[in-house]
Amino acid sequence: MATADVMEIDTDTTTQEILLAATNHDIPTLRTLLRSPTGSANVQDPDTGFTPLHAAISACEPDEEASDPQETNGEGDAVHGAALDEDGAVQTVKFLFENGAIWNDLGFQDETPGCLALRLGLRKVYDVVVEAGVRAELLLARMDEFELLMGGDDEEDEDEGGEVEGFEVVQAEDGEELGQATLEPNGDGVKEDGDEVPQLVEVSADGVEETLDVNSADYLASALTFKDDRLLDADKNGVMMAWETDIMQKTADLLAPEEGLRVLNVGHGMGIVDGIFQSKNPGTHHIIEAHPAVIQRMKEEGWDKKPGVTVHEGRWQDIVPKLVEQNEVFDAIYFDTFAEDYAALKEFFSEYVIGLLDQEGRFGFFNGLGADRQVCYDVYTKVVEMDLFEAGLDTEFQEIAIPDLQEKGEWEGVRRKYWALDTYRMPTCKFVG
Ligand SMILES: C[S@@+](CC[C@H](N)C(=O)[O-])C[C@H]1O[C@@H](n2cnc3c(N)ncnc32)[C@H](O)[C@@H]1O
């Protein structure tokens, strides 16, 4: 199609034409369409929510109903009787990313393009999506840092066009879309400061969509419910749950493999990991905890009187700089807070671990970022590994099998399923070299 023709494209049909070209893995037509004034790699089918990425991927699924090769169903779904091959999808998906496609837009079936690729067993496509996700998230983080340096206002971001809730469009200076990154919660569910955090649309355990706006300040002021198998905040978010005990045990075993070590744990919660650390007879055991109700309970349980234990009451952001000043050094550091975003974890390991950890020591954290969706977990695991490396830390991940928590009824009475995967990647970090 000549450029002159492109200018005359009927805006009403552009979306369908782009979706169809993506479905057909027709890169030349896509190129022409995306150059048109109304062309975008992020159009969405009004009926299915499919983006061109979804369309290109789903074309690899044999469509039993569409036996006529010319048939179009107008939904961005595969229009072929026979599925197209994966290599064509890889090329098309790459092309769409080069043209600003958003890696994690949801279709109306609650699937991102990565979820779809995974479900269809398209490993090569899936890897391309994960790589694009990593690039977008790193870029977003850099832009946030840059904005902070420049004293920017986060609200401006939210006013820029093309956003969906919980997501932020990444743009170059000239306004061209470079991709999109989520502002995802950590695995325990929520973000830090209200003004930095868009509202999150969450699907509760019983499948109801609701808007969640939780932040550290609200959490720390909220009432908590302690039960044998869980600690819930006032909105029934799972702060900590007993099903994580196996993760805590294996983490503590790796971080503190012998007796007499100097241990720091940030976030006491149900005291599971601290109990395990105690069973290893640490030389010293520092615990930082910010929530008054957790601190109260710690006192009732006598944590403040245990030999060798120091309980620091307050947010780690206020406590840790003092520990650094006092030259406190630890052989094992574990970090597992709640209602804080990835930026908080990153700040902890980038700014403070270097001052707190012995040269031969080990650092670990609860690796739950994006754990309600495999593709997000895969993206964030890579992002955190890269950021840790930049902070001078080498990370090893060990896999821990997680049982079917839904089947076991773990989410009953909990607002949000913050874990949906069958494998936990347990990180242990040591200084590079
Ligand atoms: C997920 S729980 C920790 C669970 C713990 N690993 C266990 O084994 O039971 C998170 C804990 O971090 C605490 N917390 C949240 N934000 C904090 C902060 N900024 N500084 C210190 N503690 C914080 C919460 O009150 C909560 O007790």
XYZ file of C-alpha atoms and ligand atoms in Angstrom:
460
model
C 0.000 0.000 0.000
C 1.431 3.411 -0.989
C 1.928 6.080 1.673
C -0.726 8.270 0.047
C -3.230 5.476 0.521
C -2.187 5.119 4.116
C -3.212 8.677 4.862
C -6.722 7.836 3.760
C -7.139 4.810 5.976
C -10.521 4.783 7.620
C -9.859 5.048 11.355
C -12.754 2.724 12.093
C -11.111 -0.141 10.273
C -7.499 0.460 11.224
C -7.747 -1.533 14.426
C -9.173 -4.547 12.660
C -6.666 -4.239 9.810
C -3.761 -4.145 12.245
C -5.114 -7.113 14.169
C -5.659 -9.012 10.941
C -2.152 -8.254 9.679
C -0.750 -9.350 13.043
C -2.822 -12.508 12.855
C -1.445 -13.205 9.390
C 2.121 -12.436 10.513
C 2.115 -9.954 7.659
C 4.926 -7.612 8.658
C 4.971 -5.461 5.471
C 1.267 -4.633 5.907
C 1.751 -4.063 9.620
C 4.621 -1.686 8.859
C 2.415 0.348 6.538
C -0.506 0.385 8.935
C 1.585 1.370 11.928
C 2.983 4.318 9.990
C -0.500 5.702 9.445
C -1.594 8.523 11.750
C -4.073 6.268 13.508
C -1.855 3.215 13.525
C -0.632 1.854 16.837
C 0.890 -1.410 17.974
C -1.384 -1.157 20.992
C -4.832 -1.206 19.500
C -7.245 -3.560 21.206
C -10.052 -5.574 19.793
C -13.252 -4.216 21.375
C -14.731 -7.699 21.766
C -11.772 -9.733 22.994
C -9.321 -7.127 24.265
C -6.751 -8.748 21.985
C -3.788 -6.573 21.063
C -1.737 -7.228 17.919
C 0.620 -9.257 20.128
C -2.238 -11.476 21.262
C -3.402 -11.782 17.665
C 0.026 -12.756 16.338
C 0.412 -15.362 19.074
C -3.057 -16.824 18.928
C -2.629 -17.371 15.186
C -0.399 -20.288 16.119
C -3.310 -22.037 17.768
C -5.230 -24.311 15.427
C -8.693 -22.811 15.102
C -11.045 -25.740 14.765
C -14.035 -23.605 13.868
C -12.421 -21.606 11.052
C -12.140 -24.111 8.221
C -12.387 -21.514 5.458
C -8.882 -20.011 5.045
C -10.410 -16.678 3.952
C -12.681 -16.470 6.939
C -12.155 -13.611 9.310
C -13.886 -13.541 12.622
C -13.107 -9.886 13.233
C -11.913 -10.581 16.741
C -8.207 -10.628 16.169
C -8.337 -14.361 16.698
C -6.718 -16.814 14.336
C -8.376 -16.665 10.965
C -6.656 -19.720 9.570
C -7.906 -23.224 9.401
C -4.335 -24.280 10.096
C -2.163 -22.681 12.726
C 0.687 -20.470 11.559
C 4.179 -21.473 12.564
C 5.914 -20.134 15.645
C 8.817 -18.536 13.793
C 6.416 -16.185 12.015
C 4.934 -15.259 15.375
C 8.423 -14.616 16.772
C 9.229 -12.226 13.911
C 5.875 -10.470 14.186
C 6.060 -10.140 17.942
C 9.597 -8.735 17.693
C 8.418 -6.269 15.053
C 5.518 -5.190 17.249
C 7.840 -4.638 20.205
C 10.132 -2.553 18.011
C 7.068 -0.457 17.280
C 6.084 0.186 20.862
C 3.879 -2.786 21.714
C 3.077 -3.126 25.403
C 4.296 -6.434 26.769
C 1.693 -6.971 29.458
C -1.652 -5.666 28.236
C -4.492 -7.899 29.310
C -7.039 -9.341 26.945
C -10.552 -9.796 28.284
C -9.671 -13.405 29.132
C -7.224 -12.026 31.695
C -4.256 -13.159 29.632
C -1.235 -11.088 28.677
C 0.477 -12.004 25.398
C 3.045 -13.886 27.474
C 0.332 -15.880 29.273
C -1.118 -16.799 25.892
C 2.257 -17.884 24.495
C 2.878 -19.980 27.587
C -0.537 -21.624 27.416
C -0.021 -22.469 23.747
C 3.442 -23.859 24.473
C 5.171 -21.285 22.249
C 8.456 -21.147 24.124
C 10.359 -19.039 21.587
C 7.613 -16.424 21.509
C 7.377 -16.513 25.288
C 11.097 -15.796 25.615
C 10.781 -12.805 23.279
C 7.951 -11.445 25.439
C 9.971 -11.925 28.629
C 12.978 -10.142 27.100
C 10.746 -7.250 26.044
C 9.242 -7.143 29.534
C 12.671 -6.958 31.124
C 13.705 -4.139 28.781
C 10.513 -2.196 29.485
C 10.789 -2.614 33.265
C 14.450 -1.594 33.331
C 13.661 1.395 31.186
C 10.776 2.423 33.396
C 12.927 2.121 36.507
C 15.643 4.263 34.922
C 13.078 6.863 33.919
C 11.625 6.909 37.422
C 15.099 7.406 38.854
C 15.762 10.161 36.332
C 12.462 11.812 37.205
C 13.298 11.653 40.900
C 16.681 13.232 40.190
C 14.972 15.994 38.237
C 12.418 16.442 41.016
C 9.639 15.267 38.705
C 6.038 14.744 39.629
C 4.732 11.233 39.307
C 1.219 12.459 38.745
C 2.290 13.821 35.388
C 2.899 10.270 34.272
C -0.572 9.299 35.124
C -1.946 12.089 33.009
C -0.151 10.959 29.888
C -2.335 9.219 27.379
C -2.670 5.581 26.588
C -2.466 4.151 30.073
C -4.416 1.396 31.609
C -4.774 1.033 35.329
C -1.711 -0.329 37.016
C 0.443 0.286 33.980
C 2.569 3.115 32.837
C 3.480 3.948 29.265
C 7.187 4.429 28.678
C 7.812 7.232 26.227
C 10.879 8.694 24.617
C 11.370 12.445 24.796
C 9.677 12.909 21.450
C 6.629 11.153 22.819
C 7.110 7.961 20.867
C 5.984 4.980 22.869
C 8.892 2.715 23.730
C 6.894 0.144 25.541
C 4.997 -0.207 28.730
C 5.824 -1.375 32.163
C 3.684 -2.370 35.048
C 3.638 -0.781 38.387
C 3.116 -4.152 39.921
C 2.843 -4.907 43.566
C 5.312 -7.114 45.319
C 4.367 -10.669 45.991
C 2.763 -9.769 49.247
C 0.431 -7.579 47.367
C 0.896 -3.904 47.581
C 2.815 -0.741 46.962
C 4.502 1.799 49.133
C 3.486 5.463 49.131
C 0.017 6.310 47.910
C 1.079 9.105 45.594
C 3.641 6.924 43.853
C 1.244 4.117 43.273
C -1.646 3.881 40.873
C -4.635 1.979 42.015
C -4.319 -1.679 41.262
C -7.094 -3.739 39.836
C -6.952 -7.072 41.575
C -8.862 -10.243 41.115
C -9.803 -11.611 44.500
C -9.677 -15.286 45.399
C -13.323 -15.643 44.420
C -12.737 -14.010 41.046
C -14.211 -10.581 41.805
C -12.364 -7.609 40.348
C -11.834 -4.825 42.773
C -9.686 -1.775 43.106
C -6.930 -2.054 45.631
C -5.112 0.939 46.924
C -2.904 -0.150 49.795
C 0.229 1.580 50.870
C 2.805 1.321 53.597
C 1.455 4.178 55.716
C -2.094 2.791 55.676
C -0.856 -0.713 56.370
C 1.261 0.357 59.322
C -1.750 2.169 60.798
C -4.155 -0.699 60.194
C -5.398 -3.318 62.623
C -4.023 -6.825 62.136
C -5.560 -10.221 62.691
C -3.255 -12.983 63.905
C -4.351 -16.532 63.268
C -2.438 -19.794 63.483
C -1.971 -20.032 59.752
C -2.012 -16.405 58.681
C -1.519 -12.762 59.508
C -4.046 -10.484 57.793
C -4.282 -6.713 57.566
C -7.543 -4.821 58.045
C -8.548 -5.465 54.417
C -7.870 -9.184 54.726
C -4.705 -8.976 52.648
C -2.362 -11.810 53.555
C 0.625 -10.158 55.252
C 2.153 -13.557 55.932
C 0.820 -17.099 55.595
C 1.938 -20.380 57.092
C 2.180 -22.058 53.676
C 5.395 -20.041 53.247
C 7.055 -21.954 56.094
C 8.924 -24.290 53.740
C 10.308 -21.269 51.889
C 11.363 -19.696 55.198
C 13.019 -22.911 56.373
C 15.025 -23.390 53.172
C 15.937 -19.719 53.060
C 17.187 -19.704 56.651
C 19.118 -22.954 56.029
C 20.945 -21.321 53.135
C 21.525 -17.954 54.727
C 22.637 -19.289 58.106
C 24.129 -22.731 57.514
C 25.944 -22.868 60.853
C 25.572 -21.776 64.477
C 26.923 -18.565 65.960
C 26.304 -16.287 62.968
C 25.280 -12.642 63.080
C 21.763 -12.438 61.633
C 19.566 -9.524 60.578
C 15.919 -10.058 59.648
C 13.788 -7.223 58.290
C 10.067 -7.879 58.851
C 9.007 -10.221 61.676
C 5.449 -11.022 60.484
C 4.434 -14.343 62.026
C 7.955 -14.839 63.335
C 8.427 -17.946 61.203
C 11.831 -17.139 59.799
C 12.981 -15.607 63.083
C 11.970 -18.775 64.914
C 14.049 -20.794 62.451
C 17.015 -18.443 62.778
C 16.756 -18.801 66.574
C 16.871 -22.585 66.290
C 20.295 -22.150 64.693
C 21.700 -20.473 67.807
C 22.863 -17.277 66.133
C 25.604 -15.235 67.769
C 23.469 -12.117 67.437
C 19.999 -11.780 65.984
C 18.659 -8.351 65.042
C 15.021 -7.978 63.989
C 13.519 -4.841 62.468
C 9.741 -4.533 62.657
C 7.562 -1.513 61.950
C 3.986 -2.512 62.728
C 2.939 -1.678 66.318
C 0.687 -4.757 66.543
C 3.475 -7.080 65.454
C 5.857 -5.418 67.917
C 3.263 -5.797 70.683
C 2.930 -9.484 69.890
C 6.698 -9.913 69.788
C 6.828 -8.532 73.324
C 4.027 -10.844 74.473
C 6.033 -13.727 73.078
C 9.194 -12.525 74.820
C 11.249 -11.816 71.708
C 12.693 -8.679 73.267
C 14.077 -10.733 76.165
C 15.668 -13.566 74.231
C 19.443 -13.707 74.687
C 21.294 -12.244 71.749
C 18.124 -10.804 70.186
C 17.775 -7.082 69.487
C 14.368 -5.898 68.348
C 14.442 -2.600 66.481
C 11.043 -0.948 66.512
C 10.373 1.136 63.427
C 10.657 1.168 59.670
C 13.876 -0.272 58.256
C 14.287 2.990 56.351
C 14.867 4.702 59.707
C 16.717 1.893 61.492
C 19.142 0.611 58.884
C 21.130 3.841 58.368
C 21.814 3.828 62.121
C 23.026 0.221 62.014
C 25.391 1.186 59.200
C 26.612 4.146 61.227
C 27.232 1.842 64.171
C 29.278 -0.474 61.921
C 26.997 -3.435 62.579
C 27.942 -6.245 60.216
C 25.966 -9.436 59.549
C 26.693 -12.864 58.118
C 23.075 -13.331 57.056
C 20.494 -10.733 56.081
C 16.913 -11.528 55.174
C 14.425 -8.964 53.858
C 10.682 -9.608 53.735
C 8.422 -6.630 54.326
C 4.844 -5.893 53.332
C 3.054 -3.060 51.511
C 6.274 -1.911 49.929
C 7.128 -1.853 46.257
C 10.140 -3.108 44.364
C 11.822 0.288 44.657
C 12.030 -0.277 48.428
C 13.682 -3.673 48.060
C 16.048 -2.236 45.474
C 16.916 0.657 47.748
C 17.662 -1.806 50.533
C 20.053 -3.976 48.561
C 21.597 -1.166 46.508
C 22.169 1.293 49.336
C 22.550 -0.720 52.528
C 23.527 -4.343 51.990
C 27.018 -3.267 51.024
C 27.416 -1.578 54.409
C 25.734 -4.307 56.481
C 26.830 -7.606 54.982
C 30.100 -9.303 55.808
C 32.317 -9.877 52.743
C 31.539 -13.594 52.983
C 27.937 -13.091 54.105
C 24.677 -13.978 52.376
C 21.656 -11.873 51.596
C 18.175 -13.184 50.804
C 14.701 -11.750 50.302
C 11.195 -12.977 49.694
C 11.077 -13.287 45.918
C 7.399 -12.729 45.288
C 7.367 -9.917 42.777
C 4.753 -10.586 40.097
C 4.011 -14.040 41.498
C 0.363 -13.945 40.563
C 1.306 -14.454 36.894
C 4.135 -16.597 35.498
C 5.266 -14.149 32.834
C 5.491 -11.302 35.356
C 7.444 -13.515 37.762
C 9.856 -14.438 34.975
C 10.329 -10.808 34.004
C 10.815 -9.529 37.546
C 13.148 -12.349 38.509
C 15.437 -11.254 35.675
C 15.080 -7.585 36.539
C 15.939 -8.146 40.181
C 18.885 -10.359 39.272
C 20.258 -7.618 37.014
C 19.722 -4.938 39.632
C 21.394 -7.092 42.272
C 24.363 -7.567 39.995
C 24.561 -3.838 39.475
C 24.596 -3.514 43.261
C 27.598 -5.879 43.390
C 25.701 -9.046 44.284
C 25.712 -12.399 42.545
C 22.445 -14.309 42.883
C 21.733 -18.001 42.841
C 18.144 -19.174 42.550
C 17.009 -22.514 43.873
C 13.604 -23.811 42.947
C 11.075 -24.804 45.582
C 7.870 -26.561 44.569
C 4.712 -24.866 45.810
C 1.596 -26.999 46.251
C -1.743 -26.029 44.732
C -2.756 -23.400 47.278
C -6.178 -22.924 45.741
C -6.959 -26.594 46.049
C -5.781 -26.582 49.649
C -8.183 -23.753 50.446
C -5.362 -21.427 51.487
C -7.025 -18.388 49.936
C -10.322 -18.722 51.738
C -10.879 -15.493 53.633
C -7.902 -13.807 51.963
C -8.558 -10.829 49.748
C -6.040 -11.497 47.072
C -4.181 -14.550 45.838
C -0.674 -13.198 45.817
C 0.843 -16.501 44.742
C -0.396 -18.431 41.715
C 2.698 -20.344 40.605
C 3.952 -23.840 41.184
C 7.599 -22.919 41.719
C 9.281 -20.409 44.023
C 12.732 -19.181 43.037
C 14.667 -18.776 46.235
C 17.420 -16.196 45.896
C 20.725 -16.245 47.771
C 23.110 -13.389 47.070
C 26.792 -12.986 47.767
C 29.169 -10.200 46.856
C 30.500 -10.574 43.333
C 33.987 -12.059 43.369
C 5.660 -10.774 55.083
S 5.824 -10.313 56.747
C 7.327 -11.087 57.198
C 7.147 -12.533 57.449
C 8.345 -13.212 58.049
N 9.340 -13.448 57.044
C 7.969 -14.518 58.713
O 8.694 -15.469 58.520
O 6.961 -14.574 59.403
C 6.284 -8.629 56.576
C 6.569 -7.916 57.877
O 7.268 -6.709 57.542
C 6.797 -5.663 58.368
N 7.087 -4.398 57.700
C 6.418 -3.803 56.701
N 7.026 -2.677 56.316
C 8.121 -2.553 57.095
C 9.166 -1.599 57.159
N 9.225 -0.562 56.336
N 10.143 -1.776 58.065
C 10.110 -2.862 58.912
N 9.149 -3.793 58.887
C 8.169 -3.651 57.978
C 5.331 -5.989 58.487
O 4.732 -5.337 59.578
C 5.343 -7.479 58.645
O 5.453 -7.853 59.981
